[in-house]
């Protein structure tokens, strides 16, 4: 009730007229005011509404479990995180995996490797594919987050979440993509199938890297909002929307390789619209998305 | 061709004189016509007719049926184009049309009509024109609707012919012109009657032109004087009169009558042949009178009377009959007696015209009913022919008087003229109507008591009004006998006079005009007139002085110009006759006329009667109108000479009349034998020319006659229709009368019923009163009885109440008795008790006495004791007082104690309450605390997770470090082993170097002292766990180390090791330390240690020593040993070995701790 009384009575009309985000910021603030943050509510919120950028990092951190729901322990926990980071950082330096000139992303990778116990024997060891994914995500995240420690933790937890929570569903995504593409645009699907491009679509880029490196960060954030809050199906719809948006060009291309090449380097100018459409599409197809999905 | 020949034969046989053959032939023709639809037969017939003028062929042609009409019309049309055959063709056409064939409506479409019109417009032969016009006039009413398209042609023809009449461009004989003029006059009437508006507009436009003005003045204007204003001129319009709806309900005869109605000309409005005769008769009579006043056989006169009944003649006959005419005398007596009958006879005779009188009178009386059969009259007419009266009278001896009477009566009304005419006759007859009816009535009463008498009787008063009494008088008279003949005559005459006056001024004017009526009047009123009436001139003079006749005259004069007066007319007649002496042959004219009369007008008079009977009022009006016409006509007759407004028909009539008169006169003059030389004898005119003229004239006359016959037929048709209506009307009236009678009867019945009802009601009232009385009596009785009953009832009530009282009293008494008994019982009981008590008390008294004695004794004893007691009383009081005081104090103490106890109780109770509330608070607090704790736990868990992750990170770091170290060690040992091998080689050689190697070994160990130490320590337990197992080197790494380790361990902690000497190499298999006692113990210890460490950790984890660190590390390693990631073998080996080392190490530290 208190929430309701504080909320603007015009909120209903804002939504009707199409202004989004006017009320969301306020309600998010209300949510964040709770001493013990309700993670479920935050999940639902981030699935339903776009997150304001000023709270995004905080919400992400909470959702990914980097900081606990209690405000009191935030500082302490962050201190621990920081120390841990520096400890590992120091250790890596000691064992000479990194040095001052090592790029930040590599540092993150090494720290992550070390923490997950997968540090190679030697620096010169070739990178595993999962390391590539990590690097891509880390690169994107580096753009979004300034603090390296926060960045590291976000990347690390994000990747961990992808590997643990969504591992099974990520493997199903190509099939789902085909299914929804069939519903949305049968012809395009036929074309892709005719070109036998369906199997060669950049699934790694889309689903494993979560479009990191494919979309600009501003758009990527909104996609990751949904992924972090628990729904990896949004990735499918972003992919579908990309295909639909560049349908004419794709149809114009006849070989699978060209299509793949084009899709891996799609133009970056219209991605916001793509993401918005994808979110709408996702809503229409999955109804009111449950965060657990 | 065979057929053609056959047809030719048939045609030739057509006119055979043998009747049987004739019939057969006709039948054969008709059969042929039915079978054959081709035009051949018809064409042949037409040809044949035109050649031979055969009547039979004409008959067949005129009865042609539908499919042949076209051929016939085509054929006629063909012949019409040729001038030579035009005339016979026209006459044929006239014959055909007059039969009114069923296909007459097709005429308007046939080209024949066009060619006829063309012929009429262009032809110059007067005979053809006249015939054609007559045909056209006949045809017009048959095609009133479809003929309108030729309307202007009709008008044009009229204009041309009227002009022709005047200008006579063909310069034909005047006689023809007269005929033509008559035809044009008929056409005028027809056109004006059918299309008044159009015709008038045509006249207006046509005669507004100057060149036509003369024609108008001379020809058309006189014609117009003979027509009334047509009502259509007022109400209708040009379009309206062409409206098919107007013509749809009119039949041909209706149209003809319509046209006749608007005519003022009696000749045109009525039948012309009637006029003929009249005029002729007029002429003849006048001629007779004037030329041969004294002489001239009565037969002639009589005949003329019989046929035509000219104006004055009746009176003459009346007057003359008794004296002059022997033939008539005999009938006269009878006539006198049966005067009314004769009146009835009059009508048919009048209708028949002059020709038939003898027969019809005979018939009428004999039949006496209106349904006088035509066949009779026809038969008579045909057989008799000619001037019947003289002939008829002898033939039918009883009727002749009637006829004579008839004439008389006819002459009376029709005095002015035209009795023979059908329409005139009714007019003139109007005044006589009552008479007629009277006659009829009397007839019926006398001869045949008919059902209709009542009707006529009832109707009569309406007509006659005041004359009713006369009727009765007449009846009486008639019933009487012949004895009162003379008186009857006088009465009759008297009747007549009032009748004449009663009817209308015209009537009298007629009389005055003709002069004959005056005579009748005079004759009626005074017998003087008998002789005088013989001469019309005298009679004419007489009316002047007679007052009665003056008034009529006056009335008459304003209506019509008296003109020259009666005197002139005879002169004119005479002139006419003299002018045309011997042209006419009366017989042909008369015969057809007579025949026609017989055919066409046999019945009409009868209808007229009925008509008047049925429609008195209209009849009356009609009478007026007709009389007016009559009058006019009479006047016309008189003004014949003036000719100013004489209708052409009359002119024609007169022409014929004169011709006939001249003819008869000449014939009389001529000796019979010299008839053959007649022509030469007569005048110098060449016979051929004359004959031709005469033939043509004859033809024209025939045509005219046929036309008139046609008109008559139309009238007959109409009359038949009217008769039907009249019969219906009378039937209805009878029905009404019957209904009225019934109504009256029923009313009477109702009256009777009402009377009886009243009686019944009275009786009923009486009965009711009686009944009421009885009822009242009974009621009073009942009331009395009821009263008695009530009294008795009351008495019984009283008695019953008394009975009740008695019963109650008895019950009371019984109760009292019971009570008394009870009391008695009770008292008895009491008594026994009291007696008992008494005995008891006695015993008690005894005891009391005993006790009293005892008391006394005891009192004495007591006194004794009291004395004793008072002696001892002083000592006891002190003790008691002391005791009292002590007890009081004790009581107070107890009370205080109680008080204290209660206070304490209160306090404790309060305390309990407080404590309980506190407990609740505590519980609440506990809950809060629990919540808080929960919260804190979660918080701590969050932190702990962070810490744990950090710890894991640390562990990883350590592992990484260890890995690194081990790696380094591996490298180092490799290098050192190489060195040692070299050393071993050199050892044997160099002993001195041994010590240095030890030192060096120590140095290397010192490099990482603790680990080395641990290394050394690990070995003993491992060897211990698998002491029995294997020796030898399992790994390259361990084996070389062993001697060193052994050495080292022995050197370091010999005391601790149970079996320091065992040198079993370190293997994975030696790990199952869990089974060994030491492993178990170590694990327990570690667990305790770890817990305690956890607690300590909260304080300062950072500051744990390296050793502790290793200890901590040991536990996860131990656990992780169960599922080690299958990585490279070497790290695992390292790990396991390290773990074992740690256990030992931990044991050691634990020992240290403890």
Short mmCIF file of C-alpha atoms in Angstrom, two decimals, chain B residues 99-396:
data_model
loop_
_atom_site.label_atom_id
_atom_site.label_comp_id
_atom_site.label_asym_id
_atom_site.label_seq_id
_atom_site.Cartn_x
_atom_site.Cartn_y
_atom_site.Cartn_z
CA UNK B 99 -78.51 -6.24 -90.44
CA UNK B 100 -75.98 -5.24 -87.85
CA UNK B 101 -73.63 -8.15 -88.41
CA UNK B 102 -71.56 -9.36 -85.50
CA UNK B 103 -68.46 -8.04 -87.14
CA UNK B 104 -69.72 -4.51 -87.47
CA UNK B 105 -66.94 -3.24 -85.23
CA UNK B 106 -64.48 -4.20 -87.94
CA UNK B 107 -66.03 -1.70 -90.28
CA UNK B 108 -64.03 1.13 -88.88
CA UNK B 109 -60.79 -0.60 -89.74
CA UNK B 110 -61.87 -1.80 -93.13
CA UNK B 111 -60.55 0.10 -96.14
CA UNK B 112 -64.15 0.14 -97.24
CA UNK B 113 -64.91 2.95 -94.87
CA UNK B 114 -62.13 5.02 -96.35
CA UNK B 115 -63.29 4.43 -99.85
CA UNK B 116 -66.85 5.23 -98.81
CA UNK B 117 -65.71 8.51 -97.35
CA UNK B 118 -63.68 9.23 -100.42
CA UNK B 119 -66.66 8.46 -102.59
CA UNK B 120 -68.84 10.78 -100.56
CA UNK B 121 -66.28 13.49 -100.87
CA UNK B 122 -65.73 13.22 -104.55
CA UNK B 123 -68.76 11.70 -106.20
CA UNK B 124 -71.14 13.92 -108.01
CA UNK B 125 -74.06 11.61 -108.48
CA UNK B 126 -76.78 12.67 -106.16
CA UNK B 127 -78.27 9.23 -105.91
CA UNK B 128 -74.97 7.75 -104.96
CA UNK B 129 -74.37 10.51 -102.51
CA UNK B 130 -77.72 10.16 -100.87
CA UNK B 131 -77.37 6.42 -100.62
CA UNK B 132 -73.84 6.76 -99.32
CA UNK B 133 -74.83 9.29 -96.72
CA UNK B 134 -77.61 7.06 -95.50
CA UNK B 135 -75.20 4.16 -95.25
CA UNK B 136 -72.80 6.35 -93.37
CA UNK B 137 -75.52 7.53 -91.01
CA UNK B 138 -76.50 3.96 -90.38
CA UNK B 139 -72.95 3.00 -89.79
CA UNK B 140 -72.06 5.81 -87.41
CA UNK B 141 -73.80 4.62 -84.28
CA UNK B 142 -72.26 1.18 -84.80
CA UNK B 143 -68.74 2.52 -84.67
CA UNK B 144 -69.05 5.48 -82.36
CA UNK B 145 -65.70 4.94 -80.76
CA UNK B 146 -63.53 3.78 -83.60
CA UNK B 147 -65.13 6.16 -86.07
CA UNK B 148 -63.80 9.18 -84.33
CA UNK B 149 -60.58 9.16 -86.30
CA UNK B 150 -62.63 9.96 -89.39
CA UNK B 151 -64.49 12.66 -87.59
CA UNK B 152 -63.21 15.40 -89.79
CA UNK B 153 -64.01 13.37 -92.85
CA UNK B 154 -67.57 13.12 -91.64
CA UNK B 155 -67.69 16.82 -91.05
CA UNK B 156 -66.12 17.50 -94.39
CA UNK B 157 -68.73 15.37 -96.08
CA UNK B 158 -71.43 17.20 -94.26
CA UNK B 159 -70.00 20.51 -95.34
CA UNK B 160 -69.72 19.43 -98.92
CA UNK B 161 -73.16 17.96 -99.15
CA UNK B 162 -74.82 20.85 -97.41
CA UNK B 163 -73.18 23.15 -99.85
CA UNK B 164 -74.25 20.81 -102.61
CA UNK B 165 -77.83 21.08 -101.52
CA UNK B 166 -77.72 24.75 -102.06
CA UNK B 167 -75.55 25.15 -105.05
CA UNK B 168 -76.54 22.02 -106.86
CA UNK B 169 -73.39 21.83 -108.88
CA UNK B 170 -74.51 18.74 -110.74
CA UNK B 171 -77.69 20.51 -111.81
CA UNK B 172 -79.76 17.51 -111.01
CA UNK B 173 -83.42 17.44 -110.54
CA UNK B 174 -84.81 19.27 -107.61
CA UNK B 175 -86.43 16.11 -106.47
CA UNK B 176 -83.07 14.53 -105.90
CA UNK B 177 -82.01 17.48 -103.99
CA UNK B 178 -84.92 17.04 -101.69
CA UNK B 179 -83.73 13.54 -100.96
CA UNK B 180 -80.22 14.64 -100.57
CA UNK B 181 -81.33 17.40 -98.30
CA UNK B 182 -83.16 14.93 -96.13
CA UNK B 183 -80.11 12.71 -95.93
CA UNK B 184 -77.91 15.63 -95.05
CA UNK B 185 -80.42 16.58 -92.44
CA UNK B 186 -80.18 13.11 -90.95
CA UNK B 187 -76.44 13.30 -91.06
CA UNK B 188 -76.63 16.61 -89.31
CA UNK B 189 -78.73 15.11 -86.58
CA UNK B 190 -76.47 12.12 -86.24
CA UNK B 191 -73.28 14.13 -86.04
CA UNK B 192 -74.78 16.67 -83.74
CA UNK B 193 -76.19 13.96 -81.53
CA UNK B 194 -72.98 11.96 -81.34
CA UNK B 195 -70.23 14.52 -81.37
CA UNK B 196 -71.84 17.81 -80.41
CA UNK B 197 -68.76 19.65 -79.33
CA UNK B 198 -66.61 18.63 -82.22
CA UNK B 199 -69.40 19.19 -84.64
CA UNK B 200 -70.25 22.58 -83.33
CA UNK B 201 -66.64 23.61 -83.44
CA UNK B 202 -66.49 22.35 -86.98
CA UNK B 203 -69.56 24.30 -87.87
CA UNK B 204 -68.11 27.32 -86.26
CA UNK B 205 -64.86 27.10 -88.14
CA UNK B 206 -66.37 25.99 -91.43
CA UNK B 207 -69.15 28.50 -91.66
CA UNK B 208 -67.18 31.39 -90.37
CA UNK B 209 -65.72 31.50 -93.83
CA UNK B 210 -67.50 33.90 -96.07
CA UNK B 211 -67.99 31.63 -99.02
CA UNK B 212 -69.85 29.23 -96.76
CA UNK B 213 -71.99 31.81 -95.14
CA UNK B 214 -74.73 31.45 -97.62
CA UNK B 215 -74.86 27.75 -97.22
CA UNK B 216 -75.14 28.23 -93.53
CA UNK B 217 -77.92 30.67 -93.80
CA UNK B 218 -79.83 28.62 -96.31
CA UNK B 219 -79.22 25.07 -95.28
CA UNK B 220 -77.54 24.64 -91.93
CA UNK B 221 -79.30 27.27 -89.94
CA UNK B 222 -82.77 25.84 -90.63
CA UNK B 223 -81.42 22.50 -89.57
CA UNK B 224 -80.17 23.94 -86.36
CA UNK B 225 -83.63 25.15 -85.57
CA UNK B 226 -84.67 21.57 -85.20
CA UNK B 227 -82.27 20.59 -82.48
CA UNK B 228 -82.07 21.35 -78.86
CA UNK B 229 -78.92 22.42 -77.25
CA UNK B 230 -77.07 19.26 -76.69
CA UNK B 231 -76.28 18.78 -72.96
CA UNK B 232 -72.80 17.70 -73.91
CA UNK B 233 -72.15 21.20 -75.14
CA UNK B 234 -72.51 22.32 -71.58
CA UNK B 235 -71.00 19.47 -69.64
CA UNK B 236 -68.72 17.82 -72.15
CA UNK B 237 -65.74 18.72 -74.18
CA UNK B 238 -64.22 17.70 -77.44
CA UNK B 239 -62.06 15.10 -75.82
CA UNK B 240 -64.71 13.89 -73.50
CA UNK B 241 -67.15 13.04 -76.22
CA UNK B 242 -64.49 11.00 -77.93
CA UNK B 243 -63.75 9.19 -74.72
CA UNK B 244 -64.22 5.46 -75.22
CA UNK B 245 -65.83 5.26 -71.80
CA UNK B 246 -68.69 7.34 -73.01
CA UNK B 247 -69.45 4.91 -75.83
CA UNK B 248 -68.65 1.72 -74.03
CA UNK B 249 -71.96 1.39 -72.28
CA UNK B 250 -74.04 2.54 -75.20
CA UNK B 251 -75.34 0.12 -77.75
CA UNK B 252 -76.23 1.02 -81.27
CA UNK B 253 -79.84 1.67 -80.52
CA UNK B 254 -78.85 3.72 -77.50
CA UNK B 255 -76.83 5.94 -79.74
CA UNK B 256 -79.69 6.28 -82.15
CA UNK B 257 -82.06 7.22 -79.38
CA UNK B 258 -79.54 9.63 -77.97
CA UNK B 259 -79.44 11.36 -81.31
CA UNK B 260 -83.18 11.38 -81.59
CA UNK B 261 -83.56 12.88 -78.17
CA UNK B 262 -81.90 16.10 -79.00
CA UNK B 263 -84.06 16.61 -82.01
CA UNK B 264 -86.87 19.07 -81.88
CA UNK B 265 -88.04 18.00 -85.21
CA UNK B 266 -90.85 15.55 -84.76
CA UNK B 267 -90.02 14.07 -88.09
CA UNK B 268 -86.50 13.35 -87.14
CA UNK B 269 -87.11 12.68 -83.51
CA UNK B 270 -89.80 10.23 -84.39
CA UNK B 271 -90.19 7.97 -87.31
CA UNK B 272 -90.38 9.69 -90.53
CA UNK B 273 -92.71 7.29 -92.18
CA UNK B 274 -95.22 8.22 -89.54
CA UNK B 275 -94.76 11.72 -90.54
CA UNK B 276 -95.07 10.84 -94.08
CA UNK B 277 -98.39 9.37 -93.49
CA UNK B 278 -99.50 12.18 -91.33
CA UNK B 279 -98.56 14.77 -93.73
CA UNK B 280 -99.93 12.78 -96.47
CA UNK B 281 -103.07 12.18 -94.61
CA UNK B 282 -103.24 15.76 -93.80
CA UNK B 283 -102.93 16.52 -97.37
CA UNK B 284 -105.35 13.99 -98.39
CA UNK B 285 -107.85 14.87 -95.79
CA UNK B 286 -107.56 18.51 -96.35
CA UNK B 287 -107.65 17.93 -99.98
CA UNK B 288 -110.68 15.82 -99.60
CA UNK B 289 -112.31 18.31 -97.45
CA UNK B 290 -111.52 21.17 -99.56
CA UNK B 291 -111.61 19.82 -102.96
CA UNK B 292 -114.51 17.53 -102.39
CA UNK B 293 -116.12 18.86 -99.35
CA UNK B 294 -119.48 17.45 -99.98
CA UNK B 295 -118.62 14.35 -101.82
CA UNK B 296 -115.65 12.06 -101.55
CA UNK B 297 -116.61 8.68 -100.42
CA UNK B 298 -116.68 8.11 -96.79
CA UNK B 299 -114.61 5.15 -97.24
CA UNK B 300 -111.77 7.28 -98.26
CA UNK B 301 -112.14 9.56 -95.37
CA UNK B 302 -112.72 6.77 -93.12
CA UNK B 303 -109.69 5.02 -94.38
CA UNK B 304 -107.65 8.05 -93.90
CA UNK B 305 -108.93 8.28 -90.38
CA UNK B 306 -108.25 4.72 -89.79
CA UNK B 307 -104.78 4.97 -90.89
CA UNK B 308 -103.64 8.30 -89.84
CA UNK B 309 -106.27 9.85 -87.68
CA UNK B 310 -105.66 13.38 -88.67
CA UNK B 311 -106.48 16.07 -86.30
CA UNK B 312 -109.97 17.03 -86.89
CA UNK B 313 -111.25 13.84 -88.30
CA UNK B 314 -111.91 12.09 -85.04
CA UNK B 315 -114.28 14.70 -84.01
CA UNK B 316 -115.79 14.49 -87.35
CA UNK B 317 -116.19 10.85 -86.99
CA UNK B 318 -117.69 11.31 -83.62
CA UNK B 319 -120.15 13.71 -84.90
CA UNK B 320 -120.56 12.17 -88.23
CA UNK B 321 -120.62 8.58 -87.29
CA UNK B 322 -123.95 8.40 -85.77
CA UNK B 323 -125.57 10.15 -88.61
CA UNK B 324 -123.57 9.79 -91.71
CA UNK B 325 -121.74 6.58 -91.76
CA UNK B 326 -123.82 3.55 -92.03
CA UNK B 327 -120.83 1.30 -91.76
CA UNK B 328 -119.70 2.89 -88.66
CA UNK B 329 -123.05 3.19 -87.11
CA UNK B 330 -123.25 -0.31 -86.10
CA UNK B 331 -119.92 -0.25 -84.45
CA UNK B 332 -120.67 3.11 -83.03
CA UNK B 333 -123.30 1.75 -80.80
CA UNK B 334 -120.93 -0.84 -79.59
CA UNK B 335 -118.24 1.71 -79.40
CA UNK B 336 -120.39 3.85 -77.23
CA UNK B 337 -120.95 1.04 -74.92
CA UNK B 338 -117.32 -0.03 -74.90
CA UNK B 339 -115.77 3.25 -75.18
CA UNK B 340 -112.91 2.57 -72.84
CA UNK B 341 -111.98 -0.54 -74.69
CA UNK B 342 -111.65 1.36 -77.82
CA UNK B 343 -109.34 3.67 -76.13
CA UNK B 344 -107.07 0.82 -75.41
CA UNK B 345 -107.26 -0.20 -78.94
CA UNK B 346 -106.23 3.17 -79.94
CA UNK B 347 -102.70 2.84 -78.95
CA UNK B 348 -101.72 -0.05 -81.18
CA UNK B 349 -103.62 1.36 -84.01
CA UNK B 350 -101.88 4.66 -83.57
CA UNK B 351 -98.62 2.93 -83.48
CA UNK B 352 -99.33 1.00 -86.54
CA UNK B 353 -100.04 4.14 -88.29
CA UNK B 354 -102.68 4.68 -90.82
CA UNK B 355 -102.00 1.52 -92.61
CA UNK B 356 -102.86 -1.05 -90.07
CA UNK B 357 -105.70 0.29 -88.03
CA UNK B 358 -108.30 -2.22 -88.98
CA UNK B 359 -106.43 -5.19 -87.79
CA UNK B 360 -104.88 -3.96 -84.65
CA UNK B 361 -108.04 -2.67 -83.04
CA UNK B 362 -109.56 -6.00 -83.63
CA UNK B 363 -106.73 -7.68 -82.01
CA UNK B 364 -106.36 -5.51 -79.05
CA UNK B 365 -109.79 -5.85 -77.67
CA UNK B 366 -109.78 -9.50 -78.30
CA UNK B 367 -106.61 -9.95 -76.42
CA UNK B 368 -107.16 -7.04 -74.08
CA UNK B 369 -103.89 -7.59 -72.32
CA UNK B 370 -100.71 -5.73 -72.84
CA UNK B 371 -99.03 -8.82 -74.04
CA UNK B 372 -100.85 -8.55 -77.28
CA UNK B 373 -99.01 -10.93 -79.45
CA UNK B 374 -97.08 -9.61 -82.32
CA UNK B 375 -97.69 -12.49 -84.63
CA UNK B 376 -101.31 -11.61 -84.73
CA UNK B 377 -100.82 -8.09 -85.61
CA UNK B 378 -98.12 -9.00 -88.00
CA UNK B 379 -100.28 -11.47 -89.70
CA UNK B 380 -103.04 -9.04 -89.95
CA UNK B 381 -100.80 -6.30 -91.11
CA UNK B 382 -99.26 -8.34 -93.81
CA UNK B 383 -102.42 -9.85 -94.96
CA UNK B 384 -104.49 -6.78 -94.78
CA UNK B 385 -102.10 -4.22 -96.12
CA UNK B 386 -103.22 -1.03 -97.63
CA UNK B 387 -105.98 0.88 -96.04
CA UNK B 388 -107.43 -1.57 -93.73
CA UNK B 389 -110.32 0.08 -92.07
CA UNK B 390 -112.91 -0.53 -94.62
CA UNK B 391 -111.55 -3.93 -95.25
CA UNK B 392 -111.00 -4.74 -91.63
CA UNK B 393 -114.32 -3.67 -90.35
CA UNK B 394 -116.26 -6.19 -92.28
CA UNK B 395 -113.74 -8.87 -91.50
CA UNK B 396 -113.94 -8.38 -87.78
#
